[in-house]
Amino acid sequence: NFKIADKVFKASSKVDLGEFAWVERTNKIMIEKENSAGGISAFTGGLFRGLTYALVTSPKTGKVWLDRNLGATQVATKVDDSAAYGDYYQWGRAKDGHQSSTSSGINAKSTDIVSGHGKFIYGFGDWTQASGRIDAWEDGGKNDICPAGFSVPTKADLDAEISNPSNIIDLSSAASSFLKIPASGFRDSSSSSPRLLNQGDVALLWVRNIVSGRKDYSHVLSIKPPGGFSGGARVGAYQRTSGLNVRCIRDKI
């Protein structure tokens, strides 16, 4: 949690403890740097929680995104690139271990937005009784999972990327787009054992917004083979206990 200015070690055999600055970043572990105003600058690419991420810019909206899903070890090279799938988060929940594709399950709903454990909560429509998780996934929020200056995208963010005309219309175009979205499927929320379904067939990314009038549901970007009501690329809805992927977008400079 200590940030060390470069000048601490320049041409000196002694360390001036006055050059150390305490950085309070809730649950984030990353390298930060100050901007000209003395605040924390937005993440510009590099190491974040043990993995290296680059930034990509939308040719349509000009928005800046991470180049891969949270937890992915590489950028997707094809639709079913398993190394690019990443972690499977329950909606609005922190990085506490549950997002691992192999985490064990527990059939007990949390009473708070901080679960207090790393198990995947199953058997319910929502994993917690608490509200307020839209703010929790914002930059600096209580359950913030994205780098500094980045958040889980809103429905408006994703609507803007897939609205006509768009280069993201199906699984193939999603994987070859600037976002390189793989078909990671989802983690089933009805079983105690880790069950990953529809890998290679469906791409699902969490959105920060809830679905109005539908208890226990939040919005997702859904990309499926064309055909039928839910085919193609669209913003749909999933139960909040489902384990889905997350792609962060920059919302602060």
PDB file of C-alpha atoms in Angstrom:
ATOM      1  CA  ASN A   1       0.000   0.000   0.000  1.00  0.00           C
ATOM      2  CA  PHE A   2       3.006   2.320  -0.133  1.00  0.00           C
ATOM      3  CA  LYS A   3       3.599   4.399  -3.242  1.00  0.00           C
ATOM      4  CA  ILE A   4       7.234   5.319  -3.735  1.00  0.00           C
ATOM      5  CA  ALA A   5       8.269   8.342  -5.788  1.00  0.00           C
ATOM      6  CA  ASP A   6      11.152   7.772  -8.213  1.00  0.00           C
ATOM      7  CA  LYS A   7      13.202  10.482  -6.542  1.00  0.00           C
ATOM      8  CA  VAL A   8      13.408   8.458  -3.302  1.00  0.00           C
ATOM      9  CA  PHE A   9      16.221   6.336  -4.707  1.00  0.00           C
ATOM     10  CA  LYS A  10      17.861   8.767  -7.154  1.00  0.00           C
ATOM     11  CA  ALA A  11      21.538   9.441  -6.421  1.00  0.00           C
ATOM     12  CA  SER A  12      21.136   8.739  -2.744  1.00  0.00           C
ATOM     13  CA  SER A  13      22.230   6.030  -0.361  1.00  0.00           C
ATOM     14  CA  LYS A  14      19.546   7.009   2.127  1.00  0.00           C
ATOM     15  CA  VAL A  15      15.792   6.729   1.908  1.00  0.00           C
ATOM     16  CA  ASP A  16      13.738   9.723   2.996  1.00  0.00           C
ATOM     17  CA  LEU A  17      10.657   8.282   4.673  1.00  0.00           C
ATOM     18  CA  GLY A  18       8.866  11.542   3.913  1.00  0.00           C
ATOM     19  CA  GLU A  19       8.807  10.533   0.252  1.00  0.00           C
ATOM     20  CA  PHE A  20       6.589   7.536   0.959  1.00  0.00           C
ATOM     21  CA  ALA A  21       2.852   8.089   0.454  1.00  0.00           C
ATOM     22  CA  TRP A  22       0.037   5.872   1.709  1.00  0.00           C
ATOM     23  CA  VAL A  23      -2.458   4.965  -1.007  1.00  0.00           C
ATOM     24  CA  GLU A  24      -5.945   3.807   0.013  1.00  0.00           C
ATOM     25  CA  ARG A  25      -7.430   1.823  -2.898  1.00  0.00           C
ATOM     26  CA  THR A  26     -10.012  -0.412  -1.210  1.00  0.00           C
ATOM     27  CA  ASN A  27      -9.493  -3.941  -2.586  1.00  0.00           C
ATOM     28  CA  LYS A  28      -7.178  -3.079  -5.505  1.00  0.00           C
ATOM     29  CA  ILE A  29      -3.572  -4.158  -5.801  1.00  0.00           C
ATOM     30  CA  MET A  30      -1.814  -2.377  -8.638  1.00  0.00           C
ATOM     31  CA  ILE A  31       0.784   0.197  -9.558  1.00  0.00           C
ATOM     32  CA  GLU A  32      -0.642   3.704  -9.323  1.00  0.00           C
ATOM     33  CA  LYS A  33       0.754   7.079 -10.346  1.00  0.00           C
ATOM     34  CA  GLU A  34      -0.257  10.617  -9.506  1.00  0.00           C
ATOM     35  CA  ASN A  35      -1.672  12.961 -12.112  1.00  0.00           C
ATOM     36  CA  SER A  36      -0.822  16.665 -12.305  1.00  0.00           C
ATOM     37  CA  ALA A  37      -3.602  17.489  -9.841  1.00  0.00           C
ATOM     38  CA  GLY A  38      -2.204  15.106  -7.219  1.00  0.00           C
ATOM     39  CA  GLY A  39      -4.938  12.476  -7.662  1.00  0.00           C
ATOM     40  CA  ILE A  40      -4.713   8.908  -8.966  1.00  0.00           C
ATOM     41  CA  SER A  41      -4.503   8.701 -12.753  1.00  0.00           C
ATOM     42  CA  ALA A  42      -6.520   6.220 -14.777  1.00  0.00           C
ATOM     43  CA  PHE A  43      -4.865   2.912 -15.573  1.00  0.00           C
ATOM     44  CA  THR A  44      -2.871   3.164 -18.805  1.00  0.00           C
ATOM     45  CA  GLY A  45      -2.109  -0.500 -19.331  1.00  0.00           C
ATOM     46  CA  GLY A  46       0.324  -2.901 -17.708  1.00  0.00           C
ATOM     47  CA  LEU A  47       0.124  -5.104 -14.638  1.00  0.00           C
ATOM     48  CA  PHE A  48      -3.151  -5.357 -12.730  1.00  0.00           C
ATOM     49  CA  ARG A  49      -3.642  -8.051 -10.101  1.00  0.00           C
ATOM     50  CA  GLY A  50      -0.960 -10.281 -11.535  1.00  0.00           C
ATOM     51  CA  LEU A  51      -2.016 -10.084 -15.187  1.00  0.00           C
ATOM     52  CA  THR A  52      -0.971  -7.723 -17.960  1.00  0.00           C
ATOM     53  CA  TYR A  53      -3.655  -5.753 -19.797  1.00  0.00           C
ATOM     54  CA  ALA A  54      -3.452  -3.331 -22.725  1.00  0.00           C
ATOM     55  CA  LEU A  55      -6.059  -0.754 -23.770  1.00  0.00           C
ATOM     56  CA  VAL A  56      -8.101  -0.677 -26.981  1.00  0.00           C
ATOM     57  CA  THR A  57     -10.179   2.156 -28.409  1.00  0.00           C
ATOM     58  CA  SER A  58     -13.552   1.670 -30.045  1.00  0.00           C
ATOM     59  CA  PRO A  59     -13.506   2.821 -33.693  1.00  0.00           C
ATOM     60  CA  LYS A  60     -17.211   3.570 -33.337  1.00  0.00           C
ATOM     61  CA  THR A  61     -17.570   5.403 -30.008  1.00  0.00           C
ATOM     62  CA  GLY A  62     -14.005   6.383 -29.146  1.00  0.00           C
ATOM     63  CA  LYS A  63     -14.391   4.745 -25.718  1.00  0.00           C
ATOM     64  CA  VAL A  64     -11.375   2.995 -24.174  1.00  0.00           C
ATOM     65  CA  TRP A  65     -11.660  -0.606 -22.971  1.00  0.00           C
ATOM     66  CA  LEU A  66      -9.396  -3.281 -21.523  1.00  0.00           C
ATOM     67  CA  ASP A  67      -8.175  -5.575 -24.295  1.00  0.00           C
ATOM     68  CA  ARG A  68      -9.473  -8.757 -22.655  1.00  0.00           C
ATOM     69  CA  ASN A  69     -11.884 -10.084 -20.039  1.00  0.00           C
ATOM     70  CA  LEU A  70     -10.897  -9.759 -16.383  1.00  0.00           C
ATOM     71  CA  GLY A  71      -8.841 -12.798 -15.432  1.00  0.00           C
ATOM     72  CA  ALA A  72      -7.939 -13.756 -19.013  1.00  0.00           C
ATOM     73  CA  THR A  73      -4.304 -14.637 -19.662  1.00  0.00           C
ATOM     74  CA  GLN A  74      -4.381 -13.482 -23.283  1.00  0.00           C
ATOM     75  CA  VAL A  75      -6.403 -11.643 -25.916  1.00  0.00           C
ATOM     76  CA  ALA A  76      -8.781 -13.940 -27.803  1.00  0.00           C
ATOM     77  CA  THR A  77      -7.402 -15.314 -31.066  1.00  0.00           C
ATOM     78  CA  LYS A  78     -10.591 -17.199 -31.963  1.00  0.00           C
ATOM     79  CA  VAL A  79     -14.181 -17.703 -30.822  1.00  0.00           C
ATOM     80  CA  ASP A  80     -13.387 -20.613 -28.486  1.00  0.00           C
ATOM     81  CA  ASP A  81     -10.022 -19.459 -27.141  1.00  0.00           C
ATOM     82  CA  SER A  82     -10.177 -20.831 -23.595  1.00  0.00           C
ATOM     83  CA  ALA A  83      -7.135 -18.819 -22.451  1.00  0.00           C
ATOM     84  CA  ALA A  84      -9.150 -15.667 -23.153  1.00  0.00           C
ATOM     85  CA  TYR A  85     -12.303 -16.671 -21.264  1.00  0.00           C
ATOM     86  CA  GLY A  86     -11.298 -15.099 -17.952  1.00  0.00           C
ATOM     87  CA  ASP A  87     -13.132 -15.147 -14.625  1.00  0.00           C
ATOM     88  CA  TYR A  88     -16.836 -15.768 -13.973  1.00  0.00           C
ATOM     89  CA  TYR A  89     -18.272 -13.123 -11.637  1.00  0.00           C
ATOM     90  CA  GLN A  90     -21.634 -13.054  -9.910  1.00  0.00           C
ATOM     91  CA  TRP A  91     -23.251  -9.667 -10.548  1.00  0.00           C
ATOM     92  CA  GLY A  92     -21.993  -6.858  -8.316  1.00  0.00           C
ATOM     93  CA  ARG A  93     -19.682  -9.111  -6.316  1.00  0.00           C
ATOM     94  CA  ALA A  94     -16.054  -8.373  -5.452  1.00  0.00           C
ATOM     95  CA  LYS A  95     -13.003 -10.361  -6.508  1.00  0.00           C
ATOM     96  CA  ASP A  96     -13.037 -12.632  -3.478  1.00  0.00           C
ATOM     97  CA  GLY A  97     -12.239 -16.013  -5.039  1.00  0.00           C
ATOM     98  CA  HIS A  98     -15.755 -16.978  -6.140  1.00  0.00           C
ATOM     99  CA  GLN A  99     -14.969 -15.827  -9.703  1.00  0.00           C
ATOM    100  CA  SER A 100     -12.542 -18.697 -10.271  1.00  0.00           C
ATOM    101  CA  SER A 101     -13.988 -21.307 -12.633  1.00  0.00           C
ATOM    102  CA  THR A 102     -13.063 -23.994 -10.100  1.00  0.00           C
ATOM    103  CA  SER A 103     -14.275 -22.355  -6.856  1.00  0.00           C
ATOM    104  CA  SER A 104     -16.505 -24.490  -4.639  1.00  0.00           C
ATOM    105  CA  GLY A 105     -20.179 -23.671  -4.087  1.00  0.00           C
ATOM    106  CA  ILE A 106     -22.299 -22.790  -1.060  1.00  0.00           C
ATOM    107  CA  ASN A 107     -26.092 -22.784  -0.748  1.00  0.00           C
ATOM    108  CA  ALA A 108     -26.382 -19.781   1.564  1.00  0.00           C
ATOM    109  CA  LYS A 109     -27.312 -16.272   0.461  1.00  0.00           C
ATOM    110  CA  SER A 110     -25.153 -13.402   1.717  1.00  0.00           C
ATOM    111  CA  THR A 111     -26.731 -10.668   3.843  1.00  0.00           C
ATOM    112  CA  ASP A 112     -24.247  -8.029   2.688  1.00  0.00           C
ATOM    113  CA  ILE A 113     -22.629  -6.947  -0.594  1.00  0.00           C
ATOM    114  CA  VAL A 114     -19.347  -8.221   0.846  1.00  0.00           C
ATOM    115  CA  SER A 115     -19.835 -11.973   1.084  1.00  0.00           C
ATOM    116  CA  GLY A 116     -17.020 -12.664   3.540  1.00  0.00           C
ATOM    117  CA  HIS A 117     -15.884 -15.798   1.680  1.00  0.00           C
ATOM    118  CA  GLY A 118     -14.733 -16.971  -1.741  1.00  0.00           C
ATOM    119  CA  LYS A 119     -17.372 -19.589  -2.502  1.00  0.00           C
ATOM    120  CA  PHE A 120     -19.771 -19.447  -5.437  1.00  0.00           C
ATOM    121  CA  ILE A 121     -23.302 -18.910  -4.071  1.00  0.00           C
ATOM    122  CA  TYR A 122     -25.828 -21.141  -5.829  1.00  0.00           C
ATOM    123  CA  GLY A 123     -29.495 -22.050  -5.649  1.00  0.00           C
ATOM    124  CA  PHE A 124     -30.945 -18.513  -5.655  1.00  0.00           C
ATOM    125  CA  GLY A 125     -31.851 -15.837  -8.190  1.00  0.00           C
ATOM    126  CA  ASP A 126     -29.571 -13.366  -6.429  1.00  0.00           C
ATOM    127  CA  TRP A 127     -26.515 -14.153  -4.308  1.00  0.00           C
ATOM    128  CA  THR A 128     -27.206 -11.473  -1.658  1.00  0.00           C
ATOM    129  CA  GLN A 129     -30.092  -9.738   0.080  1.00  0.00           C
ATOM    130  CA  ALA A 130     -28.294  -6.375  -0.101  1.00  0.00           C
ATOM    131  CA  SER A 131     -28.944  -3.605  -2.606  1.00  0.00           C
ATOM    132  CA  GLY A 132     -26.669  -0.858  -3.907  1.00  0.00           C
ATOM    133  CA  ARG A 133     -24.507  -2.941  -6.205  1.00  0.00           C
ATOM    134  CA  ILE A 134     -24.704  -0.598  -9.206  1.00  0.00           C
ATOM    135  CA  ASP A 135     -22.490   1.812  -7.265  1.00  0.00           C
ATOM    136  CA  ALA A 136     -20.417  -1.074  -5.906  1.00  0.00           C
ATOM    137  CA  TRP A 137     -19.074  -1.886  -9.385  1.00  0.00           C
ATOM    138  CA  GLU A 138     -18.269   1.723 -10.261  1.00  0.00           C
ATOM    139  CA  ASP A 139     -14.695   2.993 -10.163  1.00  0.00           C
ATOM    140  CA  GLY A 140     -13.793   3.256  -6.473  1.00  0.00           C
ATOM    141  CA  GLY A 141     -16.960   1.445  -5.378  1.00  0.00           C
ATOM    142  CA  LYS A 142     -17.117  -1.015  -2.495  1.00  0.00           C
ATOM    143  CA  ASN A 143     -16.802  -4.066  -4.770  1.00  0.00           C
ATOM    144  CA  ASP A 144     -14.762  -2.391  -7.497  1.00  0.00           C
ATOM    145  CA  ILE A 145     -13.125  -5.051  -9.695  1.00  0.00           C
ATOM    146  CA  CYS A 146     -11.661  -2.870 -12.469  1.00  0.00           C
ATOM    147  CA  PRO A 147      -8.404  -0.869 -12.625  1.00  0.00           C
ATOM    148  CA  ALA A 148      -8.320   2.774 -11.515  1.00  0.00           C
ATOM    149  CA  GLY A 149     -10.453   4.970 -13.779  1.00  0.00           C
ATOM    150  CA  PHE A 150     -12.335   1.961 -15.171  1.00  0.00           C
ATOM    151  CA  SER A 151     -15.736   0.466 -14.322  1.00  0.00           C
ATOM    152  CA  VAL A 152     -18.030  -2.336 -15.372  1.00  0.00           C
ATOM    153  CA  PRO A 153     -19.864  -0.866 -18.420  1.00  0.00           C
ATOM    154  CA  THR A 154     -23.400   0.486 -18.366  1.00  0.00           C
ATOM    155  CA  LYS A 155     -26.186  -0.583 -20.694  1.00  0.00           C
ATOM    156  CA  ALA A 156     -25.705   2.669 -22.619  1.00  0.00           C
ATOM    157  CA  ASP A 157     -22.009   1.869 -23.126  1.00  0.00           C
ATOM    158  CA  LEU A 158     -22.769  -1.495 -24.722  1.00  0.00           C
ATOM    159  CA  ASP A 159     -25.845  -0.356 -26.625  1.00  0.00           C
ATOM    160  CA  ALA A 160     -23.617   2.221 -28.294  1.00  0.00           C
ATOM    161  CA  GLU A 161     -21.124  -0.431 -29.414  1.00  0.00           C
ATOM    162  CA  ILE A 162     -23.675  -2.866 -30.885  1.00  0.00           C
ATOM    163  CA  SER A 163     -26.277  -0.457 -32.296  1.00  0.00           C
ATOM    164  CA  ASN A 164     -26.531  -0.253 -36.090  1.00  0.00           C
ATOM    165  CA  PRO A 165     -24.219   0.051 -37.849  1.00  0.00           C
ATOM    166  CA  SER A 166     -21.943  -2.238 -35.836  1.00  0.00           C
ATOM    167  CA  ASN A 167     -19.148  -4.695 -36.559  1.00  0.00           C
ATOM    168  CA  ILE A 168     -20.290  -6.864 -33.629  1.00  0.00           C
ATOM    169  CA  ILE A 169     -23.254  -8.871 -34.878  1.00  0.00           C
ATOM    170  CA  ASP A 170     -22.437 -12.498 -34.043  1.00  0.00           C
ATOM    171  CA  LEU A 171     -19.815 -14.720 -32.376  1.00  0.00           C
ATOM    172  CA  SER A 172     -17.358 -14.586 -35.252  1.00  0.00           C
ATOM    173  CA  SER A 173     -17.461 -10.800 -35.596  1.00  0.00           C
ATOM    174  CA  ALA A 174     -17.270 -10.374 -31.804  1.00  0.00           C
ATOM    175  CA  ALA A 175     -14.069 -12.439 -31.640  1.00  0.00           C
ATOM    176  CA  SER A 176     -12.499 -10.504 -34.523  1.00  0.00           C
ATOM    177  CA  SER A 177     -13.695  -7.057 -33.376  1.00  0.00           C
ATOM    178  CA  PHE A 178     -11.511  -4.538 -31.536  1.00  0.00           C
ATOM    179  CA  LEU A 179     -12.798  -6.042 -28.254  1.00  0.00           C
ATOM    180  CA  LYS A 180     -11.861  -9.632 -29.237  1.00  0.00           C
ATOM    181  CA  ILE A 181     -14.778 -11.139 -27.247  1.00  0.00           C
ATOM    182  CA  PRO A 182     -14.583 -14.952 -26.912  1.00  0.00           C
ATOM    183  CA  ALA A 183     -17.572 -17.260 -26.451  1.00  0.00           C
ATOM    184  CA  SER A 184     -16.850 -18.060 -22.802  1.00  0.00           C
ATOM    185  CA  GLY A 185     -20.294 -19.384 -21.901  1.00  0.00           C
ATOM    186  CA  PHE A 186     -21.319 -19.020 -18.252  1.00  0.00           C
ATOM    187  CA  ARG A 187     -21.131 -20.701 -14.867  1.00  0.00           C
ATOM    188  CA  ASP A 188     -24.351 -22.386 -13.871  1.00  0.00           C
ATOM    189  CA  SER A 189     -25.851 -21.147 -10.582  1.00  0.00           C
ATOM    190  CA  SER A 190     -27.984 -24.196  -9.798  1.00  0.00           C
ATOM    191  CA  SER A 191     -25.203 -26.583  -8.796  1.00  0.00           C
ATOM    192  CA  SER A 192     -22.642 -26.744  -5.984  1.00  0.00           C
ATOM    193  CA  SER A 193     -20.005 -28.123  -8.325  1.00  0.00           C
ATOM    194  CA  PRO A 194     -18.414 -25.873 -10.985  1.00  0.00           C
ATOM    195  CA  ARG A 195     -20.426 -26.281 -14.187  1.00  0.00           C
ATOM    196  CA  LEU A 196     -19.418 -24.143 -17.156  1.00  0.00           C
ATOM    197  CA  LEU A 197     -22.039 -24.220 -19.896  1.00  0.00           C
ATOM    198  CA  ASN A 198     -22.203 -23.158 -23.564  1.00  0.00           C
ATOM    199  CA  GLN A 199     -18.494 -22.486 -23.903  1.00  0.00           C
ATOM    200  CA  GLY A 200     -17.738 -21.858 -27.559  1.00  0.00           C
ATOM    201  CA  ASP A 201     -21.423 -21.147 -28.233  1.00  0.00           C
ATOM    202  CA  VAL A 202     -22.348 -18.011 -26.244  1.00  0.00           C
ATOM    203  CA  ALA A 203     -20.562 -14.814 -25.160  1.00  0.00           C
ATOM    204  CA  LEU A 204     -21.962 -13.027 -22.093  1.00  0.00           C
ATOM    205  CA  LEU A 205     -20.629  -9.898 -20.405  1.00  0.00           C
ATOM    206  CA  TRP A 206     -22.111  -8.301 -17.299  1.00  0.00           C
ATOM    207  CA  VAL A 207     -23.604  -4.799 -17.456  1.00  0.00           C
ATOM    208  CA  ARG A 208     -23.808  -2.557 -14.377  1.00  0.00           C
ATOM    209  CA  ASN A 209     -27.555  -1.856 -14.698  1.00  0.00           C
ATOM    210  CA  ILE A 210     -30.407  -3.823 -13.160  1.00  0.00           C
ATOM    211  CA  VAL A 211     -33.438  -4.903 -15.193  1.00  0.00           C
ATOM    212  CA  SER A 212     -36.404  -2.760 -14.189  1.00  0.00           C
ATOM    213  CA  GLY A 213     -39.385  -4.790 -12.988  1.00  0.00           C
ATOM    214  CA  ARG A 214     -37.514  -8.120 -12.946  1.00  0.00           C
ATOM    215  CA  LYS A 215     -36.348  -9.098  -9.476  1.00  0.00           C
ATOM    216  CA  ASP A 216     -32.929 -10.762  -9.322  1.00  0.00           C
ATOM    217  CA  TYR A 217     -32.026  -9.871 -12.922  1.00  0.00           C
ATOM    218  CA  SER A 218     -29.378  -7.557 -14.342  1.00  0.00           C
ATOM    219  CA  HIS A 219     -28.436  -6.648 -17.890  1.00  0.00           C
ATOM    220  CA  VAL A 220     -25.844  -8.506 -19.944  1.00  0.00           C
ATOM    221  CA  LEU A 221     -24.333  -8.221 -23.386  1.00  0.00           C
ATOM    222  CA  SER A 222     -25.427 -11.456 -25.042  1.00  0.00           C
ATOM    223  CA  ILE A 223     -23.854 -12.687 -28.288  1.00  0.00           C
ATOM    224  CA  LYS A 224     -25.268 -15.872 -29.787  1.00  0.00           C
ATOM    225  CA  PRO A 225     -25.590 -17.454 -33.218  1.00  0.00           C
ATOM    226  CA  PRO A 226     -28.125 -15.545 -35.379  1.00  0.00           C
ATOM    227  CA  GLY A 227     -31.752 -16.636 -35.378  1.00  0.00           C
ATOM    228  CA  GLY A 228     -34.704 -16.320 -33.060  1.00  0.00           C
ATOM    229  CA  PHE A 229     -35.523 -13.607 -30.556  1.00  0.00           C
ATOM    230  CA  SER A 230     -32.243 -13.843 -28.613  1.00  0.00           C
ATOM    231  CA  GLY A 231     -29.868 -14.472 -31.512  1.00  0.00           C
ATOM    232  CA  GLY A 232     -27.093 -12.139 -32.622  1.00  0.00           C
ATOM    233  CA  ALA A 233     -25.689  -9.358 -30.401  1.00  0.00           C
ATOM    234  CA  ARG A 234     -28.098  -7.717 -27.970  1.00  0.00           C
ATOM    235  CA  VAL A 235     -28.382  -6.473 -24.394  1.00  0.00           C
ATOM    236  CA  GLY A 236     -30.443  -9.026 -22.486  1.00  0.00           C
ATOM    237  CA  ALA A 237     -30.868 -10.188 -18.884  1.00  0.00           C
ATOM    238  CA  TYR A 238     -29.502 -12.904 -16.592  1.00  0.00           C
ATOM    239  CA  GLN A 239     -30.008 -13.884 -12.965  1.00  0.00           C
ATOM    240  CA  ARG A 240     -27.428 -12.303 -10.694  1.00  0.00           C
ATOM    241  CA  THR A 241     -26.137 -15.596  -9.304  1.00  0.00           C
ATOM    242  CA  SER A 242     -24.965 -16.603 -12.795  1.00  0.00           C
ATOM    243  CA  GLY A 243     -21.213 -16.513 -13.297  1.00  0.00           C
ATOM    244  CA  LEU A 244     -20.435 -14.281 -16.289  1.00  0.00           C
ATOM    245  CA  ASN A 245     -17.423 -12.493 -17.723  1.00  0.00           C
ATOM    246  CA  VAL A 246     -16.555  -8.822 -17.220  1.00  0.00           C
ATOM    247  CA  ARG A 247     -14.881  -6.343 -19.567  1.00  0.00           C
ATOM    248  CA  CYS A 248     -13.955  -2.967 -18.057  1.00  0.00           C
ATOM    249  CA  ILE A 249     -14.412   0.428 -19.743  1.00  0.00           C
ATOM    250  CA  ARG A 250     -12.648   3.679 -18.897  1.00  0.00           C
ATOM    251  CA  ASP A 251     -14.976   6.296 -17.483  1.00  0.00           C
ATOM    252  CA  LYS A 252     -12.422   8.652 -15.935  1.00  0.00           C
ATOM    253  CA  ILE A 253      -9.376  10.403 -17.371  1.00  0.00           C
TER     254      ILE A 253
END
